[in-house]
Tab-separated table of N, CA and C in Angstrom:
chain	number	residue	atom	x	y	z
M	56	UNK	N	-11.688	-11.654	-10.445
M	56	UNK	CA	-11.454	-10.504	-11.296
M	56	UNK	C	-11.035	-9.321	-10.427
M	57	UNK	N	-9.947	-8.313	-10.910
M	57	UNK	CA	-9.354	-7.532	-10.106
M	57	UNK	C	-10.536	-6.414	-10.323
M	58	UNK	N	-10.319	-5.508	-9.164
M	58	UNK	CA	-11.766	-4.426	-9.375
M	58	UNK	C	-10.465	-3.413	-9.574
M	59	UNK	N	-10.805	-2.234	-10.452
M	59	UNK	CA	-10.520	-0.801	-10.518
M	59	UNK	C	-10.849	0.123	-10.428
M	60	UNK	N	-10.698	1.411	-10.328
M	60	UNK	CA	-10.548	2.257	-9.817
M	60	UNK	C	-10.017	3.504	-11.026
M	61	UNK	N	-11.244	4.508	-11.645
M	61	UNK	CA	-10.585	5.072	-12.367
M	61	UNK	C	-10.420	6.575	-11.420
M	62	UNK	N	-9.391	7.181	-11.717
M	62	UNK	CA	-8.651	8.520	-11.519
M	62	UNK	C	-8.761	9.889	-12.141
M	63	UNK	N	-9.978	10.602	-11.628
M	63	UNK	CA	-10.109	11.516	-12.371
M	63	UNK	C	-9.690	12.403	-11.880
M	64	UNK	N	-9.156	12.917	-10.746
M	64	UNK	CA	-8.638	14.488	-10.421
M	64	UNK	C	-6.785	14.070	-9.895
M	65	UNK	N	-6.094	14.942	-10.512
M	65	UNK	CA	-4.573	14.739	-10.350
M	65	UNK	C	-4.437	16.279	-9.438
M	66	UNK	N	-3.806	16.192	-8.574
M	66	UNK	CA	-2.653	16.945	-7.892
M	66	UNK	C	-1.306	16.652	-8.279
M	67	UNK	N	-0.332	17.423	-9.059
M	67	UNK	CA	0.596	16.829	-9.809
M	67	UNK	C	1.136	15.662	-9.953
M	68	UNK	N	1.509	14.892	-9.205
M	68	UNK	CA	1.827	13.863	-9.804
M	68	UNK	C	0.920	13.251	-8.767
M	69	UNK	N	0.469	13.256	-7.841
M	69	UNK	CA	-0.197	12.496	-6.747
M	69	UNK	C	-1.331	12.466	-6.783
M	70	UNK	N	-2.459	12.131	-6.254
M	70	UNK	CA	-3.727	12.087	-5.923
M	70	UNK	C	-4.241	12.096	-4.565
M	71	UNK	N	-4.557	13.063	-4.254
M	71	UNK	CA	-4.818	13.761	-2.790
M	71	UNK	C	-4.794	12.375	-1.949
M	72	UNK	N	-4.239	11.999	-1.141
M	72	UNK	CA	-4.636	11.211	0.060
M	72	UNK	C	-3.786	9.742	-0.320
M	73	UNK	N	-3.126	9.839	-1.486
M	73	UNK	CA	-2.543	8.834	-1.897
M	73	UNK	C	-1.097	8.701	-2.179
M	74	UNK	N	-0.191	7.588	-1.805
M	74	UNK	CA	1.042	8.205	-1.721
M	74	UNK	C	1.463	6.789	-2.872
M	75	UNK	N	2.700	6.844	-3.411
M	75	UNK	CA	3.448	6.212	-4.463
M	75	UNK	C	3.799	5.179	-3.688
M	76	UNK	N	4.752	3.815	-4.330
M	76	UNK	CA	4.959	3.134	-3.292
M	76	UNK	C	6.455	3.200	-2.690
M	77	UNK	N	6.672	4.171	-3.427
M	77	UNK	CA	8.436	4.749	-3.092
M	77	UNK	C	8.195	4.981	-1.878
M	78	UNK	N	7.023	6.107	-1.596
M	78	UNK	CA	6.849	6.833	-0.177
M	78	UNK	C	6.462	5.118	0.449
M	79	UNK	N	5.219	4.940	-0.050
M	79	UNK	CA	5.135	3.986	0.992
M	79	UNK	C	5.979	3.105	1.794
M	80	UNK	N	7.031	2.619	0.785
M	80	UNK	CA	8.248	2.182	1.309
M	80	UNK	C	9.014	2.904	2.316
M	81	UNK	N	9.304	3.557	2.051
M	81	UNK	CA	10.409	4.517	3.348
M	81	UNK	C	9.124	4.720	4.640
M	82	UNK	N	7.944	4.705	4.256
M	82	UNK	CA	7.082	4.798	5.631
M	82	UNK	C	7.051	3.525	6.550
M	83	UNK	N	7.243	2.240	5.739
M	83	UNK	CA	7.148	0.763	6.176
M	83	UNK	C	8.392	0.416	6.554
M	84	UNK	N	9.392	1.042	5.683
M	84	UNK	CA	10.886	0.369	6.394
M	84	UNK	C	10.902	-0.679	5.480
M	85	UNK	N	11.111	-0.856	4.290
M	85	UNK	CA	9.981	-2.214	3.888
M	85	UNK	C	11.213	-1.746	2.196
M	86	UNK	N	11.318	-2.749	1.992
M	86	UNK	CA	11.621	-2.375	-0.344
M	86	UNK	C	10.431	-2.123	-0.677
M	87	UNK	N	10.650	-1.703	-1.624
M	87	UNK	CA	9.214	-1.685	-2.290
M	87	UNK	C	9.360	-2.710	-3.053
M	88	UNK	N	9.651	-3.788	-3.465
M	88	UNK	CA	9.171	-5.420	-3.759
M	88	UNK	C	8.350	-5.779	-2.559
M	89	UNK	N	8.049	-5.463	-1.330
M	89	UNK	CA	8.018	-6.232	-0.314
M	89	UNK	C	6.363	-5.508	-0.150
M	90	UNK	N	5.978	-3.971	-0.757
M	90	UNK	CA	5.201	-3.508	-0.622
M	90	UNK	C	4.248	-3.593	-1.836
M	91	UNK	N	4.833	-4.227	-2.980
M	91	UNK	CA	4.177	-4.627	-4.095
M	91	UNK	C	3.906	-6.255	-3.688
M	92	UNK	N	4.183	-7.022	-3.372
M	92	UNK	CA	3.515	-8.105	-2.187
M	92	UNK	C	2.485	-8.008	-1.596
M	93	UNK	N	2.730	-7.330	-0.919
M	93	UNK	CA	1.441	-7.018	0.491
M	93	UNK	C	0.584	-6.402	-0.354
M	94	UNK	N	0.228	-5.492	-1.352
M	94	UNK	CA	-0.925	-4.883	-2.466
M	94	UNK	C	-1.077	-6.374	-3.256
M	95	UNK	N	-0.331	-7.024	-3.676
M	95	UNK	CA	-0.970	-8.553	-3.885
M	95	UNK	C	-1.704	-9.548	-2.753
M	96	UNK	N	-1.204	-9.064	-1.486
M	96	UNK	CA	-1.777	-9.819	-0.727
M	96	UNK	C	-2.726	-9.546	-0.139
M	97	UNK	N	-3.374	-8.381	-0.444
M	97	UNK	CA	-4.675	-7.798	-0.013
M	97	UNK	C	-4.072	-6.931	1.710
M	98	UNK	N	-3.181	-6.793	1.796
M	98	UNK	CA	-3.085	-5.960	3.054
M	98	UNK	C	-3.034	-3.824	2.432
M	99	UNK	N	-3.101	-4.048	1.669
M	99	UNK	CA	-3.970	-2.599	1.278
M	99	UNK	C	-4.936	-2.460	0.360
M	100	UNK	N	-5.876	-2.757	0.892
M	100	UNK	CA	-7.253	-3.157	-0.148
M	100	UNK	C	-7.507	-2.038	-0.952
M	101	UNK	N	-7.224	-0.943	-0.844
M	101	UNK	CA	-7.723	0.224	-1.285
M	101	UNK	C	-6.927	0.854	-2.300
M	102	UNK	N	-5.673	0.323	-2.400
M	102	UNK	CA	-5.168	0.293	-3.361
M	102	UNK	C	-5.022	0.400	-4.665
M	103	UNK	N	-4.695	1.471	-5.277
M	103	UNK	CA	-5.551	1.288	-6.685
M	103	UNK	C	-3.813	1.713	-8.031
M	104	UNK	N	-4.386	0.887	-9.343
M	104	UNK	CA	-3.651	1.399	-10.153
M	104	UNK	C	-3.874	2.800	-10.793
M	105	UNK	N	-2.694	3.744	-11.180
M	105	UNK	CA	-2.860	4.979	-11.448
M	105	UNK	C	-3.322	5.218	-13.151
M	106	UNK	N	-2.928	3.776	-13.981
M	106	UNK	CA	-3.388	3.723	-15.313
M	106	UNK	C	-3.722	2.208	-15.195
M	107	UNK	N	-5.267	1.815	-14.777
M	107	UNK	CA	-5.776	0.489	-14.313
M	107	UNK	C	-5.460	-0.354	-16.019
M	108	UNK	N	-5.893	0.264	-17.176
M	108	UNK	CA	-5.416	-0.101	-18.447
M	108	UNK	C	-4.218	-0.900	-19.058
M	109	UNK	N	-3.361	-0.330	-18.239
M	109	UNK	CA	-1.793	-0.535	-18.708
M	109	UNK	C	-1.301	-1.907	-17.845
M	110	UNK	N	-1.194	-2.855	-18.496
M	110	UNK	CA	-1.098	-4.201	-18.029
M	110	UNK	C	0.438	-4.388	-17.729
M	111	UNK	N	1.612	-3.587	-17.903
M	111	UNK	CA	2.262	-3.224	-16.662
M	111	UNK	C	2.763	-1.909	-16.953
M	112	UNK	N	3.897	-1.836	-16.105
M	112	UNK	CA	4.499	-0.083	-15.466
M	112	UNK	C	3.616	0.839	-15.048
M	113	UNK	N	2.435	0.377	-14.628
M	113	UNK	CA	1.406	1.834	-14.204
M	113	UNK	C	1.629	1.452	-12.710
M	114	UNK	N	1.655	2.648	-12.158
M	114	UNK	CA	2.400	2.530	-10.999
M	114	UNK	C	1.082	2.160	-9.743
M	115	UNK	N	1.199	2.097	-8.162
M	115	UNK	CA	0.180	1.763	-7.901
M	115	UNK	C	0.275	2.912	-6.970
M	116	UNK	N	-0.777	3.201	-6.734
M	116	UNK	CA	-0.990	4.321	-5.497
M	116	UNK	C	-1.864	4.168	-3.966
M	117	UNK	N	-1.552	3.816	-2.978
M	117	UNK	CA	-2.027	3.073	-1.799
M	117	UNK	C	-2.323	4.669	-0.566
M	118	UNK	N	-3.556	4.063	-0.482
M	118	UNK	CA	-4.324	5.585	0.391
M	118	UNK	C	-3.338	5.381	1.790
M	119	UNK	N	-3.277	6.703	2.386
M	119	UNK	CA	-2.250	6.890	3.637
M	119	UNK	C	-3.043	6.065	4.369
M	120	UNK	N	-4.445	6.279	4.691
M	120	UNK	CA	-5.105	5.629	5.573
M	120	UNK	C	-4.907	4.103	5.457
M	121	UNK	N	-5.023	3.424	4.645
M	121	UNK	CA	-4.465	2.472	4.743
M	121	UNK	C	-2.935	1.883	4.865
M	122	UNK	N	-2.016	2.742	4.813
M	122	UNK	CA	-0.778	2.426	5.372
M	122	UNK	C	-0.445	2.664	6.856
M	123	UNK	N	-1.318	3.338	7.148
M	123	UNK	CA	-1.763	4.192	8.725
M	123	UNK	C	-2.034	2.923	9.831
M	124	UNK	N	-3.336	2.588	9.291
M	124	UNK	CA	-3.773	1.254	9.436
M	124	UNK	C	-2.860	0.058	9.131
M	125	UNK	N	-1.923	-1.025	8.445
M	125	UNK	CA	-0.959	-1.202	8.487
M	125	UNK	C	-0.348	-1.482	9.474
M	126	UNK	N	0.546	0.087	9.616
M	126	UNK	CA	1.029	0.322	10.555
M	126	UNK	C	0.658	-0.428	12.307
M	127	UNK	N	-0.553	0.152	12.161
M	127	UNK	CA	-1.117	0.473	13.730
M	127	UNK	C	-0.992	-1.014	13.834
M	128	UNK	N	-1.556	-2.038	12.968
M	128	UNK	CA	-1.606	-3.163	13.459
M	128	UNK	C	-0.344	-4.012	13.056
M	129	UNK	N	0.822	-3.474	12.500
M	129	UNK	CA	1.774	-4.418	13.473
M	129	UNK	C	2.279	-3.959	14.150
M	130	UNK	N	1.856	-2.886	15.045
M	130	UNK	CA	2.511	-2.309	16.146
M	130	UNK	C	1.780	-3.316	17.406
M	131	UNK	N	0.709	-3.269	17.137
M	131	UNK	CA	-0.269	-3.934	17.920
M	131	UNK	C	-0.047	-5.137	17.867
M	132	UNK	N	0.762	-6.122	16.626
M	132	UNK	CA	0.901	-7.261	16.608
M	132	UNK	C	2.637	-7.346	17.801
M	133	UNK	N	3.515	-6.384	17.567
M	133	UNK	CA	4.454	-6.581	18.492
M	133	UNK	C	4.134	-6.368	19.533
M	134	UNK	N	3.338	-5.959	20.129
M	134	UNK	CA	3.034	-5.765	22.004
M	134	UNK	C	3.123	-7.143	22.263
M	135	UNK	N	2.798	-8.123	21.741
M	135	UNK	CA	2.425	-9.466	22.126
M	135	UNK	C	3.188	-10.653	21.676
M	136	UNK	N	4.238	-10.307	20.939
M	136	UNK	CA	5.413	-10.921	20.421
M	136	UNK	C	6.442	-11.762	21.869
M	137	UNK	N	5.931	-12.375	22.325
M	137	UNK	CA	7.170	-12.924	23.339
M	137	UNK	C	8.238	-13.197	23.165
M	138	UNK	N	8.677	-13.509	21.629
M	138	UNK	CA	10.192	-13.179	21.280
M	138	UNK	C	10.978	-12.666	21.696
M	139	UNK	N	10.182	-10.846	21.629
M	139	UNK	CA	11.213	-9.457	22.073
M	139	UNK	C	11.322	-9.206	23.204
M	140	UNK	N	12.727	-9.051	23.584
M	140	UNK	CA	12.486	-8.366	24.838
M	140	UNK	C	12.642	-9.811	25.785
């Protein structure tokens, strides 16, 4: 069973500390199909829907800290890539 997350304080369209997955996308380099994936795949656990109700078009909103995090670790996963380079 999916857990939710209800939303009670709005900063206009955002929620303090939480970014859309438009942003998230342009932060990942990534489509956002590719970032609606990875929120299925549990690589942003924290993740939450903005209308958990609405069984679709409610958009999802993924905390910076966890895209932060993300980040850090596939940066950390390329140091060790013998592929590159």
């Amino acid at each position: 069973m999916e857990m939710t997350m209800v939303i009670t304080v709005l900063q206009g369209d955002l929620v303090k500390g939480f970014v859309k997955i438009t942003e998230a996308a342009g932060q990942l380099s990534a489509p956002e199909r590719t970032v609606n994936y990875w929120i299925r795949r549990g690589h942003f656990p924290n993740a939450i829907k903005l209308n958990p109700m609405a069984e679709k078009g409610s958009p999802w909103l993924i905390p910076q800290d966890d895209i932060d995090a993300f980040l850090a670790k596939r940066k950390d996963r390329s140091r060790f890539d013998r592929s590159k380079g």
